[in-house]
Each structure stands twice: as structure tokens, then as C-alpha cells.
XYZ file of C-alpha atoms in Angstrom:
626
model
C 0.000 0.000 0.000
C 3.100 2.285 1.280
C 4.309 1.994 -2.835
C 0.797 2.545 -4.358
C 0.549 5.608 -2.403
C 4.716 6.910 -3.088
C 3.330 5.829 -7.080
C 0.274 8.534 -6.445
C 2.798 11.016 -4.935
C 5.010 10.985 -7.640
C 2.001 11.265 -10.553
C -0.013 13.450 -8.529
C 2.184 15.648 -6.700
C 0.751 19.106 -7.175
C -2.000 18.199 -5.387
C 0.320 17.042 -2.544
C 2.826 19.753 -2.262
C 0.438 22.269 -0.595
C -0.559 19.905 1.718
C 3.066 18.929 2.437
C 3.436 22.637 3.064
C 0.501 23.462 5.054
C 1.738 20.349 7.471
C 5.510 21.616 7.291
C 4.455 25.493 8.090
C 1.894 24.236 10.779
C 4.667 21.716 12.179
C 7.563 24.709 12.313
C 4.605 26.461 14.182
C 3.525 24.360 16.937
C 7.131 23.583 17.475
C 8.070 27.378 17.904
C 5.609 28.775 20.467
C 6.202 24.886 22.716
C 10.349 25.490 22.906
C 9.596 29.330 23.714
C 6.994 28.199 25.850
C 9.306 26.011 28.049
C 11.815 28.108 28.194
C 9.999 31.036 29.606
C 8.277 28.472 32.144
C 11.708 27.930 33.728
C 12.157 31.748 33.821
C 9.255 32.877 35.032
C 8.507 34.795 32.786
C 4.571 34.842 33.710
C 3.630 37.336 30.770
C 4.885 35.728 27.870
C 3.446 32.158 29.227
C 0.173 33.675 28.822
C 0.516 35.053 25.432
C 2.537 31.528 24.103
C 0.256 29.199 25.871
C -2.641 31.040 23.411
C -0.173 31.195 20.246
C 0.043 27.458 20.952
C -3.461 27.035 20.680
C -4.326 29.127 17.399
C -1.310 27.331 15.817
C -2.613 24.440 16.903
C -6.214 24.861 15.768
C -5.014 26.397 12.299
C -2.778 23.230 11.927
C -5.565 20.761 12.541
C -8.575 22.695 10.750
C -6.640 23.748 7.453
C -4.605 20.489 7.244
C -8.122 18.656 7.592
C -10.207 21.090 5.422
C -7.163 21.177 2.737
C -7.260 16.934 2.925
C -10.968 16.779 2.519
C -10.970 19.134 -0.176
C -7.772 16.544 -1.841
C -10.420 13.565 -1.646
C -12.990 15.001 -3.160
C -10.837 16.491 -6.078
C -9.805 12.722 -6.434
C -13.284 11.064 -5.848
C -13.032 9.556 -9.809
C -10.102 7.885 -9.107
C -10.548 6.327 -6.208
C -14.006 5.132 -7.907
C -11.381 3.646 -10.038
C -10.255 1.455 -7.945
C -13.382 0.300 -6.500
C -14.510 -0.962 -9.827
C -11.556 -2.836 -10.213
C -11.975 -4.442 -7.124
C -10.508 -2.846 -4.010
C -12.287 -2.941 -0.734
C -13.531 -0.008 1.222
C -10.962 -0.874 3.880
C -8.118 -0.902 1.292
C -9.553 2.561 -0.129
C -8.967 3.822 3.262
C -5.511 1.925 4.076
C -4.531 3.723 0.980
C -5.503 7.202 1.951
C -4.159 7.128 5.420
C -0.769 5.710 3.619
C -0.565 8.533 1.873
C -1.391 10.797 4.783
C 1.374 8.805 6.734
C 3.915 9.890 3.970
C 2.640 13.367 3.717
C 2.889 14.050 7.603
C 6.826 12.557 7.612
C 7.740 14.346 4.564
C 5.893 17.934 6.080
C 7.199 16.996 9.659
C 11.221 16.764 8.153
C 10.484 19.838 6.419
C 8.670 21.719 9.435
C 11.333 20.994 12.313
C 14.666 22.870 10.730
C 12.055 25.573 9.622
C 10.260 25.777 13.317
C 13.884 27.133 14.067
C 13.760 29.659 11.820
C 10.110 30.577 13.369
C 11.532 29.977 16.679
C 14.050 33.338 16.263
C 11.698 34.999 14.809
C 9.098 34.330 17.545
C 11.699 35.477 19.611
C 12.672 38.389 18.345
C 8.877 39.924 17.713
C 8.614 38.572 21.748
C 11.891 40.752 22.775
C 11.108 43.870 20.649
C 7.771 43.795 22.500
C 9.017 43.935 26.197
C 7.401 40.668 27.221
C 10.777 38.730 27.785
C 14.102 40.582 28.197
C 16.723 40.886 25.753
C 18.874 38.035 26.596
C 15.851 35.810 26.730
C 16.995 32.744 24.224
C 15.218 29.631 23.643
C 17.039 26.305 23.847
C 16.268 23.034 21.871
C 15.408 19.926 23.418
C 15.681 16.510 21.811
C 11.788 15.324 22.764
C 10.294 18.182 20.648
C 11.473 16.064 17.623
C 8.726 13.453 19.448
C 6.421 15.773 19.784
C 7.053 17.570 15.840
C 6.348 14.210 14.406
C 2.991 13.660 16.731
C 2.026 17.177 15.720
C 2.486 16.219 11.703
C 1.865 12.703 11.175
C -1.181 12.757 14.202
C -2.539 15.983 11.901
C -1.799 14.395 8.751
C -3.924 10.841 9.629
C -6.736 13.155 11.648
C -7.438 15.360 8.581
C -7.835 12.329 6.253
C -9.505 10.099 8.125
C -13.086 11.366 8.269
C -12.528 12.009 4.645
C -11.126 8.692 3.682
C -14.395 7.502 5.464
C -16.279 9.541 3.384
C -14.629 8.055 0.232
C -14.946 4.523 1.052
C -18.823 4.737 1.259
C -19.713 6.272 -2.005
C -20.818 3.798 -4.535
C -18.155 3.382 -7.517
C -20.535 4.013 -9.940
C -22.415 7.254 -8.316
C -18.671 8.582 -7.885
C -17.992 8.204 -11.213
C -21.464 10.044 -12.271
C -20.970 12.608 -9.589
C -24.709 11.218 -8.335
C -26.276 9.995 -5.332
C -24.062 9.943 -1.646
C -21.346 11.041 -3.546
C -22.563 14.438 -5.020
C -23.968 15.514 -1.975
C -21.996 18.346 0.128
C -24.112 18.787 2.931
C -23.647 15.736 4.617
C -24.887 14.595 8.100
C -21.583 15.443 9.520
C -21.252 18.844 8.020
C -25.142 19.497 9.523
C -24.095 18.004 12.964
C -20.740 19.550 13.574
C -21.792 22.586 12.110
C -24.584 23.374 14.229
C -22.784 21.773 17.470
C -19.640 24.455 16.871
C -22.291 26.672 16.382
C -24.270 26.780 19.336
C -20.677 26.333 21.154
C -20.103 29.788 19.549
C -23.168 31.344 20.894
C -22.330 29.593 24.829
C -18.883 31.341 24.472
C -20.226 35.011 23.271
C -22.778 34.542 26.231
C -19.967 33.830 28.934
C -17.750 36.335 27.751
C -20.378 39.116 27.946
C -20.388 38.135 32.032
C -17.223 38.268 32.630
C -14.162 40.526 32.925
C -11.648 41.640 30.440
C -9.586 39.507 31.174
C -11.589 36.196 30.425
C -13.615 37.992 27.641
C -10.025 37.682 25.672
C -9.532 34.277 25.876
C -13.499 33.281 25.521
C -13.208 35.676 22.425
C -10.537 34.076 20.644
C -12.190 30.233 21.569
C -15.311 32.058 19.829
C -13.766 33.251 17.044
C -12.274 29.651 16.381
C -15.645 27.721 17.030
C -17.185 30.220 14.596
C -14.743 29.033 12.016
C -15.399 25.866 12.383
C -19.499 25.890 12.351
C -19.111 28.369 9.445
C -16.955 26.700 7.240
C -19.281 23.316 7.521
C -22.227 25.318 6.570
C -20.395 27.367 4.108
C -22.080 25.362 1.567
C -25.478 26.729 1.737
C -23.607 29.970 0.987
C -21.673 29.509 -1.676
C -25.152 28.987 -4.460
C -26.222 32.500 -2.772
C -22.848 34.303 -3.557
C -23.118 33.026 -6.936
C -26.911 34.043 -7.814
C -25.869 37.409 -6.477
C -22.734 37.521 -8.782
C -24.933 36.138 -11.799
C -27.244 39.093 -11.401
C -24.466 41.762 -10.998
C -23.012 40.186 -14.418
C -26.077 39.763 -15.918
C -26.259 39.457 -19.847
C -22.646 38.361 -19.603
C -21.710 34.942 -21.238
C -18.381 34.996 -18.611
C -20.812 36.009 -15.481
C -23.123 33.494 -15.894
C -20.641 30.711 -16.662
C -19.296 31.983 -13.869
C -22.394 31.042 -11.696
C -22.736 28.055 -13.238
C -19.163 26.342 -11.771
C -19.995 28.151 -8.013
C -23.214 25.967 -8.160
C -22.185 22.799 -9.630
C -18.668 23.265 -7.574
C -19.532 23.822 -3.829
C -17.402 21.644 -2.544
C -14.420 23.292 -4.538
C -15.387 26.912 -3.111
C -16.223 26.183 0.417
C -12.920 24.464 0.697
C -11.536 27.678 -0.782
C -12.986 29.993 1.541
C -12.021 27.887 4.526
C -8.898 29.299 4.953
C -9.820 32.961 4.258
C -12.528 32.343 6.809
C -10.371 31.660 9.711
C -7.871 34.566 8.182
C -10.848 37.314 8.984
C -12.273 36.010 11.535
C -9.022 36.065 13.924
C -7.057 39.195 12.585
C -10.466 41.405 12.370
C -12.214 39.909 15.128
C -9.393 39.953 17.467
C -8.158 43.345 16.602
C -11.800 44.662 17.124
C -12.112 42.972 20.621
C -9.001 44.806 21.834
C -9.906 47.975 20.447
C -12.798 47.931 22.211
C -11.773 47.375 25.330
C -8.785 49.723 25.240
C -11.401 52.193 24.210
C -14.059 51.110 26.912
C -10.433 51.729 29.529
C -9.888 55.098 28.077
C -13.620 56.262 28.353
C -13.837 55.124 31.690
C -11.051 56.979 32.828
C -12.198 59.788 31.756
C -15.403 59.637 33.373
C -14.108 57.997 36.748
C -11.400 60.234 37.585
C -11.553 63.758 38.720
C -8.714 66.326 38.514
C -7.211 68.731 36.463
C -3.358 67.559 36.157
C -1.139 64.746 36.856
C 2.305 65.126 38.232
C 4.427 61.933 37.699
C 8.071 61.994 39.687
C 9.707 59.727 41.773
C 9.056 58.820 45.322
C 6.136 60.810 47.494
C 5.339 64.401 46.720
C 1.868 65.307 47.858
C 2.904 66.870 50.541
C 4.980 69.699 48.389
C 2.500 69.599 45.763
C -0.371 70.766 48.361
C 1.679 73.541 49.469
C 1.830 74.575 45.805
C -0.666 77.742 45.480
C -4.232 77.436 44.072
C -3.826 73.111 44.573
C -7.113 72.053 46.318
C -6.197 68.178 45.930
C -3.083 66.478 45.570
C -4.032 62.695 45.352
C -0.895 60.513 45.112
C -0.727 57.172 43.643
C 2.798 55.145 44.703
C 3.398 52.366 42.526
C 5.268 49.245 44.633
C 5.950 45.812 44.166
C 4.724 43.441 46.528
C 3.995 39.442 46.648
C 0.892 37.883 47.874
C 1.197 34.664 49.582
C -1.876 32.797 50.681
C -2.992 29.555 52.158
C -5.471 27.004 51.047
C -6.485 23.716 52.712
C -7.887 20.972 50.086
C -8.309 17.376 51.801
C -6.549 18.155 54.591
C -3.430 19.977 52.685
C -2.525 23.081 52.929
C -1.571 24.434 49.536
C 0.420 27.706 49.421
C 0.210 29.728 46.624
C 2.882 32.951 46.380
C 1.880 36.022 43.752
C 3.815 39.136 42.639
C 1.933 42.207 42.069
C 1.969 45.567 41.937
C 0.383 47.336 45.048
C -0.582 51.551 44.938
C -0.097 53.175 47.969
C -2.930 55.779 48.228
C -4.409 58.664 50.918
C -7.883 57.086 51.409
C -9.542 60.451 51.427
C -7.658 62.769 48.645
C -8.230 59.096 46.527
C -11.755 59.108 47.183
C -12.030 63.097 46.017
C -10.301 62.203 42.743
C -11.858 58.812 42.126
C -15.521 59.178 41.484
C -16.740 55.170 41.854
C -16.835 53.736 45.508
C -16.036 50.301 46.525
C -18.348 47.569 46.371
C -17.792 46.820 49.830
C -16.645 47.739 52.339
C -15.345 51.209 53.175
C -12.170 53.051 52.213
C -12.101 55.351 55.378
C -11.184 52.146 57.191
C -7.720 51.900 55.098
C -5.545 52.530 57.568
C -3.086 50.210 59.146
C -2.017 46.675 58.433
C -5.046 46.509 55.955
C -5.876 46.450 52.047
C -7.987 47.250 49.469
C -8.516 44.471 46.569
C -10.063 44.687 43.258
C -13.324 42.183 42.785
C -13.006 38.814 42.913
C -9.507 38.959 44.318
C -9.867 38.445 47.467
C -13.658 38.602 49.556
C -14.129 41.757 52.185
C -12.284 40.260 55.581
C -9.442 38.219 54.186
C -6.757 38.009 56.128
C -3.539 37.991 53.527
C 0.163 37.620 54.257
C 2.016 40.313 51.986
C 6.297 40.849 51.595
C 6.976 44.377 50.980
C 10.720 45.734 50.736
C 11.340 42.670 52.387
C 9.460 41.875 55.370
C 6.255 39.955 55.757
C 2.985 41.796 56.797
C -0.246 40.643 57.508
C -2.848 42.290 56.254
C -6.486 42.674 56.509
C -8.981 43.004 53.438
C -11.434 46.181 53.988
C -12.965 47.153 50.615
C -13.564 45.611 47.387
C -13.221 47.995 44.716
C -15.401 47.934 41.779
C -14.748 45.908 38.570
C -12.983 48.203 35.380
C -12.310 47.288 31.772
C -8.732 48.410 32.257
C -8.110 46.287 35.446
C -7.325 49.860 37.767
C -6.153 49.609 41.131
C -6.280 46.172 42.091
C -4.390 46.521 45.372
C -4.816 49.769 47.267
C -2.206 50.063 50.729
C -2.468 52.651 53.303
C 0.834 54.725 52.981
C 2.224 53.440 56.460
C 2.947 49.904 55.500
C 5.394 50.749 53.156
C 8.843 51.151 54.279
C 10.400 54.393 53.536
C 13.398 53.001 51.266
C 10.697 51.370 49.239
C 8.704 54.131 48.814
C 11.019 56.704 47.967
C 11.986 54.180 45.253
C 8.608 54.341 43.611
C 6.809 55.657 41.002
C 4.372 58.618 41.900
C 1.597 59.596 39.714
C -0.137 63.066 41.420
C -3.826 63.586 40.347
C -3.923 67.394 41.216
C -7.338 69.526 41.618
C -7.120 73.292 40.944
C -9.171 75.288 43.437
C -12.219 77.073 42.287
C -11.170 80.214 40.200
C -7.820 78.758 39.685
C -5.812 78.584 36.075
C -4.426 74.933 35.514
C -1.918 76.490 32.932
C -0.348 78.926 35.534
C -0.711 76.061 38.149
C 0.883 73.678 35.548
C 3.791 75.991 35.223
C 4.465 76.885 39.407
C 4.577 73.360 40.003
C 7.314 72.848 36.905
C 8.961 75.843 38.409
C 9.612 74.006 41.570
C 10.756 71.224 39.747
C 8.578 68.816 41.512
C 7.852 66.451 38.198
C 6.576 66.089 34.637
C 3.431 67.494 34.506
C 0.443 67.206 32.361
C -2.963 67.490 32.081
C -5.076 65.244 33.249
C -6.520 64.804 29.593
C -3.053 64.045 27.991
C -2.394 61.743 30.695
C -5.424 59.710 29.630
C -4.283 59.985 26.611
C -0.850 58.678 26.793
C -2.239 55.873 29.309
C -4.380 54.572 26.340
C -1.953 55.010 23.400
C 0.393 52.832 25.682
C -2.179 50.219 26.416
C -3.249 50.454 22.308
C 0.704 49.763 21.794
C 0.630 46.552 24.393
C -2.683 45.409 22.604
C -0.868 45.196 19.044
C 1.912 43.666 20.357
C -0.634 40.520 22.285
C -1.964 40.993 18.398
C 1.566 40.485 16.637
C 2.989 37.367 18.670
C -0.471 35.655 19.030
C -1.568 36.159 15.042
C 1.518 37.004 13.407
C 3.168 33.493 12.046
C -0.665 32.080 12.304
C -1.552 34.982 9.922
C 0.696 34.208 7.674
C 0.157 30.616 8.039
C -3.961 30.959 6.963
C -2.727 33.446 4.289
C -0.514 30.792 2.452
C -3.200 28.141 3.100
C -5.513 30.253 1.091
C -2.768 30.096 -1.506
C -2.715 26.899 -1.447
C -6.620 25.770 -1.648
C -6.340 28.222 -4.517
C -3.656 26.364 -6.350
C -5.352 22.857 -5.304
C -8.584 23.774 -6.842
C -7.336 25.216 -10.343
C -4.778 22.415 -11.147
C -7.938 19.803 -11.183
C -9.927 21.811 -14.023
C -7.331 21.530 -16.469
C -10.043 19.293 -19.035
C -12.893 21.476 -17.575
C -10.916 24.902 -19.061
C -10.216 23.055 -21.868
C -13.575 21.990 -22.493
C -14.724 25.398 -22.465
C -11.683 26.542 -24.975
C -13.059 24.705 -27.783
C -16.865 25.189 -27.062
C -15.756 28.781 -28.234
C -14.137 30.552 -25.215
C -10.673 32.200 -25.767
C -7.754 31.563 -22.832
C -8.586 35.342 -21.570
C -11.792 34.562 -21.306
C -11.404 31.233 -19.133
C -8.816 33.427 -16.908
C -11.572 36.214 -16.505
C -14.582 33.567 -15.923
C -11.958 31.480 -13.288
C -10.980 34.819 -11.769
C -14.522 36.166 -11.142
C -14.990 32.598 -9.570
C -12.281 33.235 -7.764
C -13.211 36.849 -6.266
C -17.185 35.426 -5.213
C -15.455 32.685 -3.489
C -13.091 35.391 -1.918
C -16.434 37.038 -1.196
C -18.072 33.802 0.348
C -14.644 33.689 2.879
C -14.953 37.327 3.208
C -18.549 37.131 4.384
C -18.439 34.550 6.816
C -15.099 35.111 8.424
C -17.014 38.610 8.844
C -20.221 36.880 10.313
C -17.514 35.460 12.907
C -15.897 38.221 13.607
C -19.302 40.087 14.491
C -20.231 37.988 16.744
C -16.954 38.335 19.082
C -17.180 41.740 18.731
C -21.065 41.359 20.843
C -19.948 39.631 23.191
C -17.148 42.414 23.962
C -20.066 44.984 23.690
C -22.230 43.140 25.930
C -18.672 42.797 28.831
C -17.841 46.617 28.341
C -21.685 47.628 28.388
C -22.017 45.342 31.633
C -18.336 46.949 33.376
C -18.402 50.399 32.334
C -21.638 51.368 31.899
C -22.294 51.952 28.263
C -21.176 49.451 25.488
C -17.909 49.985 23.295
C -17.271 48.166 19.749
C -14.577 49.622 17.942
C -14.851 47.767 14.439
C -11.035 48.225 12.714
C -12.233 49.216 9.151
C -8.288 49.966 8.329
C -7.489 46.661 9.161
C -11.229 45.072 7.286
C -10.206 47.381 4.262
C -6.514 46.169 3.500
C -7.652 42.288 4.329
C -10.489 42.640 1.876
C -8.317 43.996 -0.422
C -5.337 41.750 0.185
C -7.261 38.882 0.241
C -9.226 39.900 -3.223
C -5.498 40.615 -4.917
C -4.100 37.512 -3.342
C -6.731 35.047 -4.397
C -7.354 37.082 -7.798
C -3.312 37.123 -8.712
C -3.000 33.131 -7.695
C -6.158 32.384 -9.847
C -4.756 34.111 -13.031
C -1.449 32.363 -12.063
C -2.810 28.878 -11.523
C -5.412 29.136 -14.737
C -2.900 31.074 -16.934
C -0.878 27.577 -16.406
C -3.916 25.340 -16.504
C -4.656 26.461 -19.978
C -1.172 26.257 -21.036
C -1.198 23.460 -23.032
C -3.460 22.901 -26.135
C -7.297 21.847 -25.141
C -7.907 19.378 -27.642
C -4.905 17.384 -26.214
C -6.492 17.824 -22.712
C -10.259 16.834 -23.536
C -9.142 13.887 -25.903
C -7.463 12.668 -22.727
C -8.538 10.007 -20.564
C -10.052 10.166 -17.092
């Protein structure tokens, strides 16, 4: 079997090669983000575990669901030939046995390709990861001899998964409605496409609920498993899609001989386009839909600000200052904010073991009442007149109102007492608020102070702004541009989560769209040529394939869009349910240049692929056998 399928290989081997590279590129990703993963689990580096251990999983998911939608898409193109061999005697069983050999080929031939290129992935990973701040400069990922283990899992596991619902699928049909392209064969919505479809999609719908009751912080990740379980349940029931696209393309070209033949192949070839658009799907629905939920919620942080916080300027310096900054004429409030590290240990008992758990954080060291005349929202419980003394102020769901926590700050341990909850914010806030007497001097003169300052009535802020620079008592600002900067630096953090989570997987969907492309145009060699000598020149087969091509792009476009949407709800529904009011912030920069990437990319490969298709002369091609 191993030989019949090397024999198929070597006859059939441009419709192998962009498998072979969607398994090598998805192979050289997976093993990327797991070596930078380990490495920055034995430094700690708490940060970029987050954002790798969720690059792991998109390059995981885009691995299995484009290697399995790109080896579905291979069966079908090859559903006469494996009727072939059913007529001339071969078992169901051996059908199979032969696909899966040639999936077992495909995965070892993509996995030797995808380790030395995970390396090259691996510095580049790397580098973004460095350039970004979220592991320090001399951070360098090591090899380890079991990743070649798990490489091979990862290609040949995702190799003999993606072809073995199909090479089910193939051993069923009936030789002889294969051959006719009739009965079980023809059909594209199958049971499975119906069931998994509708199960991913109601998964979707759970996920965009969740999110919308829950913080920022699990919105993101509940997002991005959306956006992915969209895919999925979109892609199966991109069928019933495709025959739409191309009605609505048939009456935009109507009269034309090109437009209608046009809508003619997008009907009888739904199989071919919605394993097109597969790839394309997931491309939009990640990049746009991700991009939009982080948007939003940077812009939910930035208008919350704004309407929670009270003052005129901001004075940033080092170590504590309100005290000179009150004694500044015409400054009614001076509310200081000292930024210090601290770690969190705490104690839990589970079947009679105690379990100790040991955090670092950053705590703010605050004066309960100038905080509470510059900060507009009050705690949920609790009171902050009773910060004062070995006690604490958490943000919800830390900790619950009477905690008793053990906390090391400039080294010594003190135990501390929880007396407020603060309320919940997009942007996360204050989650730790200390009375300024359990800081140690040395640690606190060591800190970062950021002054919220309130002019007294009748009182310029400009001449204010320039007696306190006079004095040389820090940068100053206003309270505006401070908002300002805040969310142009969290906007910078967001498209660096965007660049190391979607980058390489970007990239990776982008080439796989490529590659579908390629796939579907070198099977309709006869069928160009067929339509060459019913009277069609070679320009006009490239301008029927590539208006094919661009409602297919449209059908990809359109769902990955649908997908998209619905992440972007269930961030409106989170920020609407946190801040008050809800936030979407659609990124029509970012839809624009992906709708018109995607239409140039999948238009240029289409000329490309048919302009070689119809290369040779069509009477040689339809006098040809099957």
C-alpha cells in the first residue's frame, strides 16, 4: 500500500505539495511557540506564558482545521479515481488503508520539512517577543531533543486526523455514483457537516454569552475560543452559501456569457469553493475579530477613565510628593498614587493539605480620602475610610471583604487585613490599594508617583501647571493628555498581544488560502479546456476562473465577517455590563486592507494557476482520458 501511495505522490504531486506545506508550516509552528513556551516556564517569565500558551493554541487549531479542510478538499478532487479502484476491485478498507498511507507519507515528509524551519520561526518568535518587552533581551530559547517526538505527533497525528473522516467519506460512495458525480457522492451537505456545524455553532453562541459576564480579562480568551468555534461551524455550513454568492454575482453580471458561466461552476462546484474559503474564513475572523475585541476594550479603559477620575493635572516623579504639591498655590487636591511591588502569599487547605500559593503584584499606595475626592466610583464593599493600618484594598473577585492575607513588601512579611472591594474596570485599575504606612520608607522613595492634582475654584491649571514645573517637583500634564498617553500605551501593548499571538498564524492561513487556490485550479485543467473549444478564448477562461475566484473570496470574506461580528457582541455586551455603556470599535483599516489583500491575493494566484492550466493545447487535454 506504502508503494501505491509513493506511485500517487510521484504522478499526482501538485496536489500534494500544498498539503506537504501546510503540514511543514503548521509543524515549524507548533514547534516554535512549545520550545519558547518552556523556556519562559523555567524563567518565570509569567507574561509571555500567557501570550505563548494562546499562540500554541491558534497554531494548533489552524494546523488541525486547514490540514483537515485542505485533505478533505484533496479527496474530493480525487473522488473519480478512487471510484477507479473500486470498480476494479478494491475494498472499502483498502480505499482507506490507501488514503491514510498517503497521509502517513505526507505528515513525515511535512514533519522533516517543518522541524529545521520551526527554528527559523523559533528566532523569529523570539525576536517579535523581545522587541515587544514581554521577555528581556537576553531571553533565548534552547532546543530539546523530545520536541522532535512531539514535531512528528504534531504532523503525522494531523496528517492521519485530517484524512480520516474524509477517507471515510470516500470509502462509502458507490463506484458508480462517484464516477457520475450522483447519489451519496454528489452531496456536500452531509450529516456530519449538519451536525458539527450546528454543534460548533451553538458552542459559539455559549462562548459570546460567557464572555459578555465576565471581565476583560476572560472575555479575551473566551473571544478568541469564539472566534475559532465560529470558524469551524461556518466553514461546515459554508455550503449553503456559496449557491447565494453566486446568484448574487450572476445578477451583478447579468447578460454576460463569462458572469453566468461563472455562476454556473460556483453551483455545480460547492465543494471546490467552500474548501476555498475555509482558509480565508479563519484569516478574517481572527485578525479582524481579534483586533476589534481589543480595540474595544482599550477604548471602553480610556472612556472610563475619563469619566471615573476627577482632577485637572497629573504630576508623575519619583518617590512621594503630595505633601509639596499641596503647598503649591491654588492646589485644592493632591491625590498621590505610589506604585510598589509586593507578593501575595496565601494559604489554602484541600483534603486536609494546605496548599500555598505565592503572587507578585503591583500594590498603589494611596491617601484614602484625597483618593476618594479624585476617584468618582466607591467600593463595592466595604469602606475606604477604614484603610488605615495593616489593611488592604482588593479589586473584585480577588480576594472577599475580611481576608486576612500575608504580603512581603521591601522585604518583610505583613499581615494584612482586606477592607474594601473595589469595583470591577475594563482596564483592570487599582487592584491593590495600601495605606501609605505599611510601606517602608526606602521602598517608597523608590517608587513611582503619579499626582492627580485639583485646581481650586477660580484657579488657572496652565499657571498652576507651570508653578509646580517651576519648583521642579515632576513632569506634569494634564489630566486629559495623561489619559491619553495611558491609552496610546495600552493600544501599543494590545498590538503587540496581536503580533505574537496572530503574526506566524496569519501568515500561516494566508498561504493556506494560496494553497486551496492552487489545489482547486490544477484539477480543471479538461474542464478549461472543455470550455476553450466550445468557443471561449484563454482570456476569457482566466476572466470567468478569476470572477470565480473573487465570489469565493467574497463567500470567505462574508463569513469570516459573520464570525468576527459575533466576538465583537460579546465584547459589547462585557464593556456595556463593566463600564456602563457598550464599546465596539470595528477596525475598518485593518477590514479594508484584508479585503483587499485577500481579493489581490486570491485574484493574482487564480490568473497564475489558470494562466498555467490552460497552457497546453485543449484538444490534447479533452481527448485525454479520465
Amino acid at each position: 500500500m506504502l508503494r501505491l501511495s509513493w506511485s500517487t505522490f510521484r504522478e499526482r504531486w501538485q496536489l500534494f505539495i500544498g498539503a506537504i506545506v501546510t503540514v511543514c508550516l503548521g509543524v515549524a509552528l507548533v514547534q516554535s511557540s512549545l520550545l519558547i513556551l518552556v523556556t519562559a516556564a523555567t524563567s518565570g517569565l509569567i507574561e509571555a506564558i500567557t501570550l505563548l500558551a494562546v499562540t500554541l493554541g491558534v497554531s494548533t487549531f489552524l494546523a488541525v482545521f486547514i490540514v483537515s479542510s485542505t485533505f478533505a478538499f484533496t479527496v474530493a478532487q480525487r473522488r473519480r479515481d478512487l471510484a477507479l479502484l473500486r470498480l476494479v476491485g478494491a475494498g472499502r478498507g483498502q480505499v482507506r488503508r490507501l488514503l491514510l498511507s498517503e497521509a502517513l507519507l505526507l505528515g513525515l515528509l511535512g514533519t522533516a520539512a517543518g522541524v529545521p524551519l520551526g527554528l527559523v520561526a523559533m528566532d523569529a518568535q523570539t525576536s517579535l517577543l523581545t522587541s515587544l518587552g514581554f521577555v528581556p533581551p537576553d531571553f533565548a530559547a534552547h532546543w530539546q531533543d523530545w520536541i522532535l517526538g512531539a514535531s512528528a505527533g504534531v504532523g503525522v497525528g494531523v496528517s492521519l486526523a485530517g484524512v480520516l473522516a474524509a477517507s471515510r467519506r470516500a470509502g462509502k460512495v458507490r463506484p458508480l455514483d462517484a464516477l457520475r458525480d450522483t447519489g451519496e457522492g454528489a452531496r456536500v451537505m452531509t450529516a456530519a457537516r449538519w451536525f458539527f456545524g450546528l454543534l460548533f455553532l451553538a458552542g459559539t453562541v455559549a462562548l459570546i454569552t460567557v464572555a459578555s459576564f465576565v471581565g476583560p480579562e476572560g472575555a479575551i480568551p473566551l473571544t478568541i475560543n469564539a472566534a475559532l468555534t465560529a470558524s469551524v461551524a461556518l466553514s461546515a455550513l459554508s455550503p449553503l452559501v456559496v449557491p447565494f454568492v453566486g446568484r448574487l454575482f450572476g445578477l451583478l453580471l447579468r447578460g454576460s456569457t463569462l458572469g453566468t458561466l461563472a455562476q454556473a461552476n460556483l453551483r455545480d462546484g460547492v465543494r471546490r469553493s467552500a474548501s476555498t474559503a475555509a482558509p480565508l474564513l479563519v484569516l478574517v475572523a481572527l485578525l479582524v475579530g481579534q483586533t476589534g475585541v481589543l480595540a474595544s476594550i482599550d477604548k471602553a479603559t480610556e472612556h472610563e477613565l475619563r469619566r471615573d477620575l476627577a482632577g485637572d493635572l497629573v504630576v508623575t516623579s519619583t518617590g512621594p510628593g503630595a505633601a509639596e504639591l499641596a503647598s503649591v498655590p491654588g492646589v485644592a487636591v493632591a491625590a498621590e498614587r505610589l506604585r510598589v511591588p509586593m507578593t501575595v502569599t496565601t494559604r489554602t487547605v484541600d483534603d486536609g493539605e494546605v496548599e500555598t500559593e505565592v503572587e507578585d503584584v503591583d500594590a498603589t499606595v494611596v491617601d484614602p480620602a484625597a483618593y476618594a475626592q479624585t476617584y468618582r466610583r466607591a467600593p463595592e464593599a466595604g469602606s475606604l475610610a477604614d484603610l488605615h493600618g495593616n489593611t488592604v484594598a482588593v479589586g473584585s473577585g480577588l480576594y472577599p471583604l475580611g481576608a486576612e492575607l500575608e504580603a512581603g513588601i521591601g522585604g518583610r512579611t505583613v499581615p494584612l487585613r482586606v477592607v474594601a472591594v473595589l469595583p470591577q474596570t475594563m482596564g483592570g485599575g487599582e487592584e491593590i490599594l495600601l495605606p501609605p504606612g505599611v510601606v517602608p520608607g526606602p521602598v517608597a522613595s523608590a517608587a513611582t508617583s503619579e499626582t492627580i492634582v485639583r485646581a481650586e475654584p477660580g484657579a488657572d491649571p496652565r499657571d498652576l501647571a507651570t508653578a509646580i514645573g517651576a519648583r521642579g517637583l515632576g513632569e506634569v500634564s494634564t489630566l486629559d493628555e495623561w489619559i491619553t498617553a495611558s491609552a496610546s500605551r495600552q493600544q501599543d501593548t494590545s498590538s503587540g498581544i496581536m503580533a505574537v499571538v496572530l503574526g506566524l498564524s496569519g501568515l500561516y492561513a494566508l498561504i493556506a488560502v494560496i494553497n486551496a487556490v492552487v489545489i482547486a485550479a490544477a484539477e480543471r485543467r479538461r474542464e478549461f479546456a472543455v470550455a476553450r473549444v466550445s468557443g471561449l478564448s484563454r482570456g476569457q477562461v482566466v476572466r470567468m476562473a478569476l470572477v470565480e475566484s473573487w465570489a469565493v473570496t467574497a463567500v470567505g470574506l462574508l463569513l469570516g465577517g459573520v464570525a468576527a461580528a459575533g466576538t465583537l457582541v460579546g465584547i459589547a455586551a462585557a464593556t456595556a455590563r463593566i463600564s456602563g455603556s457598550a464599546t465596539v470599535v470595528v477596525p475598518w483599516e485593518l477590514l479594508g486592507l484584508t479585503v483587499a489583500g485577500a481579493l489581490l491575493v486570491v485574484g493574482g494566484t487564480n490568473v497564475w494557476t489558470t494562466l498555467a492550466a490552460t497552457r497546453s493545447r485543449p484538444v490534447a487535454l479533452v481527448g485525454a482520458g479520465e
